[in-house]
Tab-separated table of C-alpha atoms in Angstrom:
chain	number	residue	atom	x	y	z
A	19	UNK	CA	145.423	-74.910	-89.019
A	20	UNK	CA	145.174	-71.166	-89.671
A	21	UNK	CA	142.548	-68.869	-88.170
A	22	UNK	CA	140.861	-68.329	-91.560
A	23	UNK	CA	140.497	-72.098	-92.045
A	24	UNK	CA	139.061	-72.480	-88.534
A	25	UNK	CA	136.534	-69.716	-89.198
A	26	UNK	CA	135.518	-71.340	-92.483
A	27	UNK	CA	134.950	-74.674	-90.735
A	28	UNK	CA	132.797	-72.960	-88.118
A	29	UNK	CA	130.781	-71.206	-90.824
A	30	UNK	CA	130.232	-74.475	-92.658
A	31	UNK	CA	129.206	-76.241	-89.446
A	32	UNK	CA	126.420	-73.705	-88.880
A	33	UNK	CA	124.860	-74.644	-92.191
A	34	UNK	CA	125.599	-78.356	-92.049
A	35	UNK	CA	124.901	-79.305	-88.422
A	36	UNK	CA	121.574	-80.753	-87.297
A	37	UNK	CA	118.968	-78.524	-85.687
A	38	UNK	CA	119.595	-80.088	-82.268
A	39	UNK	CA	123.343	-79.607	-82.498
A	40	UNK	CA	122.884	-76.054	-83.710
A	41	UNK	CA	120.597	-75.081	-80.821
A	42	UNK	CA	122.803	-76.839	-78.302
A	43	UNK	CA	125.808	-74.825	-79.447
A	44	UNK	CA	124.305	-71.406	-80.128
A	45	UNK	CA	121.207	-71.023	-77.940
A	46	UNK	CA	123.511	-69.783	-75.176
A	47	UNK	CA	123.856	-66.548	-77.143
A	48	UNK	CA	120.190	-65.783	-76.592
A	49	UNK	CA	120.295	-66.479	-72.856
A	50	UNK	CA	123.445	-64.421	-72.465
A	51	UNK	CA	122.146	-61.286	-74.189
A	52	UNK	CA	118.665	-61.465	-72.687
A	53	UNK	CA	120.178	-61.666	-69.194
A	54	UNK	CA	122.750	-58.984	-69.936
A	55	UNK	CA	120.390	-56.351	-71.286
A	56	UNK	CA	116.968	-57.177	-69.843
A	57	UNK	CA	117.325	-58.805	-66.433
A	58	UNK	CA	117.387	-55.447	-64.611
A	59	UNK	CA	114.263	-54.146	-66.349
A	60	UNK	CA	112.348	-57.392	-66.737
A	61	UNK	CA	109.566	-56.389	-64.318
A	62	UNK	CA	109.082	-53.023	-66.000
A	63	UNK	CA	108.879	-54.626	-69.431
A	64	UNK	CA	106.378	-57.202	-68.221
A	65	UNK	CA	104.123	-54.539	-66.685
A	66	UNK	CA	104.126	-52.474	-69.858
A	67	UNK	CA	104.094	-55.240	-72.467
A	68	UNK	CA	103.004	-58.427	-70.646
A	69	UNK	CA	106.195	-60.040	-71.967
A	70	UNK	CA	108.213	-61.972	-69.408
A	71	UNK	CA	111.787	-63.230	-69.634
A	72	UNK	CA	110.655	-66.464	-71.281
A	73	UNK	CA	108.889	-64.434	-73.982
A	74	UNK	CA	112.028	-62.403	-74.600
A	75	UNK	CA	114.070	-65.586	-74.846
A	76	UNK	CA	111.595	-67.033	-77.351
A	77	UNK	CA	111.867	-63.886	-79.472
A	78	UNK	CA	115.634	-64.132	-79.281
A	79	UNK	CA	115.500	-67.766	-80.390
A	80	UNK	CA	113.456	-66.693	-83.402
A	81	UNK	CA	116.186	-64.215	-84.248
A	82	UNK	CA	118.806	-66.941	-83.875
A	83	UNK	CA	116.974	-69.278	-86.246
A	84	UNK	CA	116.459	-66.434	-88.721
A	85	UNK	CA	120.161	-65.636	-88.579
A	86	UNK	CA	121.013	-69.252	-89.368
A	87	UNK	CA	118.657	-69.215	-92.333
A	88	UNK	CA	120.098	-66.007	-93.766
A	89	UNK	CA	123.764	-66.633	-92.977
A	90	UNK	CA	126.167	-66.909	-95.905
A	91	UNK	CA	129.762	-68.053	-95.622
A	92	UNK	CA	130.871	-65.545	-98.239
A	93	UNK	CA	130.080	-62.700	-95.841
A	94	UNK	CA	133.516	-63.364	-94.423
A	95	UNK	CA	132.893	-63.308	-90.682
A	96	UNK	CA	131.809	-65.637	-87.892
A	97	UNK	CA	128.219	-66.710	-87.445
A	98	UNK	CA	128.074	-65.249	-83.926
A	99	UNK	CA	128.963	-61.809	-85.299
A	100	UNK	CA	126.118	-62.129	-87.789
A	101	UNK	CA	123.615	-63.594	-85.312
A	102	UNK	CA	123.771	-61.244	-82.327
A	103	UNK	CA	122.257	-58.149	-84.039
A	104	UNK	CA	119.411	-60.303	-85.353
A	105	UNK	CA	118.753	-61.817	-81.939
A	106	UNK	CA	118.561	-58.357	-80.390
A	107	UNK	CA	116.508	-57.076	-83.308
A	108	UNK	CA	113.792	-59.695	-82.826
A	109	UNK	CA	113.626	-58.945	-79.098
A	110	UNK	CA	113.421	-55.220	-79.798
A	111	UNK	CA	110.570	-55.746	-82.252
A	112	UNK	CA	108.665	-57.918	-79.777
A	113	UNK	CA	108.960	-55.288	-77.044
A	114	UNK	CA	107.964	-52.419	-79.325
A	115	UNK	CA	105.035	-54.281	-80.859
A	116	UNK	CA	103.718	-55.170	-77.408
A	117	UNK	CA	103.989	-51.736	-75.804
A	118	UNK	CA	100.690	-50.464	-74.461
A	119	UNK	CA	101.703	-46.920	-75.299
A	120	UNK	CA	103.545	-46.553	-78.596
A	121	UNK	CA	105.340	-43.587	-80.022
A	122	UNK	CA	107.464	-43.269	-83.136
A	123	UNK	CA	111.234	-42.928	-83.286
A	124	UNK	CA	110.752	-39.326	-84.420
A	125	UNK	CA	108.822	-38.555	-81.243
A	126	UNK	CA	111.521	-40.250	-79.160
A	127	UNK	CA	114.036	-37.904	-80.802
A	128	UNK	CA	111.864	-34.858	-80.130
A	129	UNK	CA	111.481	-35.962	-76.535
A	130	UNK	CA	115.251	-36.207	-76.228
A	131	UNK	CA	115.746	-32.711	-77.634
A	132	UNK	CA	113.158	-31.269	-75.254
A	133	UNK	CA	115.043	-32.850	-72.387
A	134	UNK	CA	118.547	-31.849	-73.550
A	135	UNK	CA	117.532	-28.279	-74.372
A	136	UNK	CA	115.444	-27.980	-71.175
A	137	UNK	CA	112.286	-26.974	-72.999
A	138	UNK	CA	109.809	-28.727	-70.697
A	139	UNK	CA	108.212	-25.482	-69.537
A	140	UNK	CA	107.980	-23.868	-72.980
A	141	UNK	CA	104.737	-23.652	-74.943
A	142	UNK	CA	104.081	-26.465	-77.400
A	143	UNK	CA	103.909	-24.075	-80.350
A	144	UNK	CA	107.237	-22.482	-79.403
A	145	UNK	CA	108.942	-25.857	-79.168
A	146	UNK	CA	107.487	-26.969	-82.495
A	147	UNK	CA	108.762	-23.811	-84.186
A	148	UNK	CA	112.206	-24.091	-82.601
A	149	UNK	CA	112.643	-27.762	-83.524
A	150	UNK	CA	110.853	-27.373	-86.872
A	151	UNK	CA	108.439	-30.236	-86.170
A	152	UNK	CA	104.672	-30.572	-85.929
A	153	UNK	CA	102.730	-29.375	-82.901
A	154	UNK	CA	101.102	-32.813	-82.653
A	155	UNK	CA	104.472	-34.567	-82.326
A	156	UNK	CA	105.589	-32.118	-79.655
A	157	UNK	CA	102.379	-32.728	-77.699
A	158	UNK	CA	102.904	-36.476	-77.913
A	159	UNK	CA	106.525	-36.140	-76.811
A	160	UNK	CA	105.604	-33.943	-73.840
A	161	UNK	CA	102.838	-36.292	-72.778
A	162	UNK	CA	105.305	-39.157	-72.912
A	163	UNK	CA	107.580	-37.327	-70.496
A	164	UNK	CA	108.274	-38.385	-66.884
A	165	UNK	CA	106.620	-35.148	-65.742
A	166	UNK	CA	103.314	-36.376	-67.163
A	167	UNK	CA	102.825	-39.101	-64.606
A	168	UNK	CA	99.138	-39.644	-65.374
A	169	UNK	CA	99.934	-41.374	-68.670
A	170	UNK	CA	102.431	-43.789	-67.172
A	171	UNK	CA	102.108	-47.090	-65.364
A	172	UNK	CA	103.465	-46.725	-61.794
A	173	UNK	CA	105.869	-49.392	-60.592
A	174	UNK	CA	105.891	-50.908	-57.126
A	175	UNK	CA	108.472	-48.553	-55.648
A	176	UNK	CA	108.818	-44.903	-54.681
A	177	UNK	CA	111.598	-42.319	-54.734
A	178	UNK	CA	111.269	-39.240	-52.511
A	179	UNK	CA	107.684	-40.339	-51.795
A	180	UNK	CA	106.831	-40.151	-55.498
A	181	UNK	CA	105.736	-43.071	-57.634
A	182	UNK	CA	108.364	-44.280	-60.078
A	183	UNK	CA	106.868	-44.929	-63.501
A	184	UNK	CA	107.919	-47.255	-66.265
A	185	UNK	CA	109.182	-44.260	-68.206
A	186	UNK	CA	111.531	-43.327	-65.365
A	187	UNK	CA	113.230	-46.692	-65.653
A	188	UNK	CA	112.608	-47.607	-69.279
A	189	UNK	CA	112.065	-44.576	-71.492
A	190	UNK	CA	113.895	-41.775	-69.713
A	191	UNK	CA	117.003	-43.929	-69.503
A	192	UNK	CA	116.553	-44.657	-73.213
A	193	UNK	CA	116.197	-48.368	-72.589
A	194	UNK	CA	113.702	-48.584	-75.441
A	195	UNK	CA	116.527	-47.500	-77.721
A	196	UNK	CA	119.191	-49.582	-75.982
A	197	UNK	CA	119.057	-52.418	-78.498
A	198	UNK	CA	119.696	-50.068	-81.406
A	199	UNK	CA	122.544	-48.516	-79.465
A	200	UNK	CA	123.951	-51.930	-78.571
A	201	UNK	CA	123.964	-53.047	-82.187
A	202	UNK	CA	125.545	-49.810	-83.350
A	203	UNK	CA	128.111	-49.900	-80.565
A	204	UNK	CA	129.054	-53.448	-81.544
A	205	UNK	CA	129.493	-52.370	-85.148
A	206	UNK	CA	131.638	-49.373	-84.254
A	207	UNK	CA	133.719	-51.289	-81.717
A	208	UNK	CA	134.447	-53.936	-84.328
A	209	UNK	CA	135.320	-51.293	-86.915
A	210	UNK	CA	137.593	-49.275	-84.630
A	211	UNK	CA	139.553	-52.429	-83.849
A	212	UNK	CA	140.557	-52.543	-87.531
A	213	UNK	CA	142.299	-49.151	-87.390
A	214	UNK	CA	146.041	-48.872	-86.920
A	215	UNK	CA	147.404	-47.297	-83.736
A	216	UNK	CA	148.041	-43.957	-85.450
A	217	UNK	CA	144.492	-43.775	-86.819
A	218	UNK	CA	143.047	-44.659	-83.408
A	219	UNK	CA	145.127	-41.956	-81.751
A	220	UNK	CA	144.052	-39.328	-84.276
A	221	UNK	CA	140.413	-40.358	-83.965
A	222	UNK	CA	140.460	-40.245	-80.159
A	223	UNK	CA	141.889	-36.721	-80.157
A	224	UNK	CA	139.442	-35.626	-82.860
A	225	UNK	CA	136.584	-37.106	-80.834
A	226	UNK	CA	137.700	-34.960	-77.902
A	227	UNK	CA	137.262	-31.892	-80.135
A	228	UNK	CA	140.970	-31.206	-80.582
A	229	UNK	CA	141.667	-29.222	-83.745
A	230	UNK	CA	143.494	-30.816	-86.646
A	231	UNK	CA	146.369	-28.392	-86.195
A	232	UNK	CA	146.732	-29.359	-82.536
A	233	UNK	CA	146.598	-33.061	-83.389
A	234	UNK	CA	149.228	-32.531	-86.062
A	235	UNK	CA	151.459	-30.764	-83.557
A	236	UNK	CA	151.142	-33.700	-81.165
A	237	UNK	CA	152.158	-36.123	-83.909
A	238	UNK	CA	154.689	-33.898	-85.613
A	239	UNK	CA	152.790	-33.765	-88.910
A	240	UNK	CA	150.828	-31.119	-90.805
A	241	UNK	CA	147.131	-30.299	-90.486
A	242	UNK	CA	146.671	-31.488	-94.066
A	243	UNK	CA	148.004	-34.926	-93.162
A	244	UNK	CA	145.615	-35.154	-90.213
A	245	UNK	CA	142.732	-34.182	-92.496
A	246	UNK	CA	143.673	-37.005	-94.851
A	247	UNK	CA	143.802	-39.498	-91.988
A	248	UNK	CA	140.322	-38.485	-90.799
A	249	UNK	CA	138.908	-38.727	-94.320
A	250	UNK	CA	140.494	-42.158	-94.587
A	251	UNK	CA	138.798	-43.295	-91.386
A	252	UNK	CA	135.358	-42.332	-92.701
A	253	UNK	CA	136.076	-44.033	-96.017
A	254	UNK	CA	137.170	-47.211	-94.233
A	255	UNK	CA	134.004	-47.092	-92.131
A	256	UNK	CA	131.833	-47.074	-95.233
A	257	UNK	CA	133.840	-49.877	-96.826
A	258	UNK	CA	133.594	-51.889	-93.608
A	259	UNK	CA	129.827	-51.497	-93.636
A	260	UNK	CA	129.536	-52.592	-97.242
A	261	UNK	CA	131.766	-55.606	-96.620
A	262	UNK	CA	129.658	-56.747	-93.689
A	263	UNK	CA	126.281	-56.018	-95.301
A	264	UNK	CA	125.599	-53.244	-92.793
A	265	UNK	CA	124.092	-50.527	-94.936
A	266	UNK	CA	125.333	-46.965	-94.599
A	267	UNK	CA	127.750	-47.546	-91.746
A	268	UNK	CA	129.899	-44.760	-93.137
A	269	UNK	CA	127.118	-42.226	-93.616
A	270	UNK	CA	124.470	-43.178	-91.078
A	271	UNK	CA	125.261	-45.835	-88.491
A	272	UNK	CA	128.797	-44.620	-87.830
A	273	UNK	CA	127.661	-41.034	-87.425
A	274	UNK	CA	124.672	-41.832	-85.232
A	275	UNK	CA	126.816	-43.958	-82.954
A	276	UNK	CA	129.535	-41.388	-82.454
A	277	UNK	CA	126.743	-38.906	-81.702
A	278	UNK	CA	126.062	-40.914	-78.546
A	279	UNK	CA	129.697	-41.251	-77.514
A	280	UNK	CA	131.744	-38.213	-78.513
A	281	UNK	CA	129.601	-35.315	-79.660
A	282	UNK	CA	128.967	-33.889	-76.178
A	283	UNK	CA	130.933	-30.772	-75.195
A	284	UNK	CA	131.068	-28.675	-72.057
A	285	UNK	CA	128.676	-26.332	-73.870
A	286	UNK	CA	126.078	-29.010	-74.602
A	287	UNK	CA	125.223	-31.196	-77.549
A	288	UNK	CA	127.183	-30.327	-80.695
A	289	UNK	CA	124.192	-31.030	-82.951
A	290	UNK	CA	122.025	-28.692	-80.891
A	291	UNK	CA	124.752	-26.050	-81.117
A	292	UNK	CA	124.930	-26.575	-84.883
A	293	UNK	CA	121.161	-26.170	-85.243
A	294	UNK	CA	121.241	-22.984	-83.182
A	295	UNK	CA	123.831	-21.635	-85.642
A	296	UNK	CA	121.708	-22.527	-88.660
A	297	UNK	CA	123.854	-25.522	-89.612
A	298	UNK	CA	121.761	-28.509	-90.684
A	299	UNK	CA	122.453	-32.055	-89.526
A	300	UNK	CA	123.555	-33.021	-93.033
A	301	UNK	CA	125.949	-30.079	-93.282
A	302	UNK	CA	127.342	-30.872	-89.837
A	303	UNK	CA	128.175	-34.468	-90.740
A	304	UNK	CA	129.516	-33.469	-94.153
A	305	UNK	CA	131.952	-31.121	-92.460
A	306	UNK	CA	133.111	-33.855	-90.097
A	307	UNK	CA	133.732	-36.172	-93.039
A	308	UNK	CA	135.792	-33.395	-94.592
A	309	UNK	CA	137.953	-33.312	-91.467
A	310	UNK	CA	136.518	-30.316	-89.586
A	311	UNK	CA	136.599	-30.337	-85.784
A	312	UNK	CA	133.278	-30.640	-83.919
A	313	UNK	CA	133.469	-27.015	-82.801
A	314	UNK	CA	134.152	-25.683	-86.287
A	315	UNK	CA	131.513	-27.918	-87.878
A	316	UNK	CA	128.880	-26.750	-85.394
A	317	UNK	CA	129.669	-23.043	-85.269
A	318	UNK	CA	130.842	-21.942	-88.717
A	319	UNK	CA	128.084	-20.316	-90.822
A	320	UNK	CA	127.109	-22.030	-94.050
A	321	UNK	CA	129.372	-21.092	-96.921
A	322	UNK	CA	132.417	-20.861	-94.686
A	323	UNK	CA	135.608	-22.493	-95.915
A	324	UNK	CA	136.706	-23.490	-92.438
A	325	UNK	CA	138.094	-20.206	-91.150
A	326	UNK	CA	137.237	-18.958	-87.692
A	327	UNK	CA	135.941	-15.632	-88.964
A	328	UNK	CA	132.404	-14.829	-87.781
A	329	UNK	CA	132.311	-17.962	-85.618
A	330	UNK	CA	129.744	-17.725	-82.852
A	331	UNK	CA	131.501	-17.678	-79.501
A	332	UNK	CA	130.213	-20.350	-77.137
């Protein structure tokens, strides 16, 4: 029996099996991912949300049942691949909805920029102008910073004689965003496994900020050929997302995920460098899709055709 036939049988079993048989076979997924991603921060989550491990498991079970309801065999992949993001999504929603102190994703992003760009000691108005956001959002982000201990719930431990807050263990380590990152990482890992060895090699070197010319020299091909390979990778990413009903993997999910894994340079965050050079986020990602290196995409002024002329030295 071929692998495709085995997968089809498994997909059919998910829809045909009894509720008891289904839960007996697949409930382990919920326990596994709850323990993997939440066991170390369970106490912090409970203090901030009043949700314990059993509550998280129940939310995960809801996601599992929802995944079974929405699963379609014509999607072309295993039920477990379809179910895990929905399990994690339901847990994420439960945690966010139960937080005693809530802030938006936009404020989380502002908070991250303040931290990365070391703007903690700057005036609120100056930060707002620099990041092109509202003063209110900057105030909220600064208040939700580990330095503003008064707003946070202290945990039952100390470091250097200072109280450790929930934010130190949950927010500052980006645990509140971990589930999004996990889902995106799963998507990208699965996609990258579909690339041939040559494409993987080119992508790894590109991710390390090697120029197309240098990559071509390593492989014994022209820069133009490397550019075509990189464009092909982005095109495949978008097609992969469409095939697996994961919207905008090529234009949004793929880009946001590689932000977290490969956009850092010895000079800092490439997106921050781009913004400091007047290059918008959209322009930055467009250039990458066109095959530019991270350095060129972040430092070339708008209107440039990819030459190094007038590039800001960093």
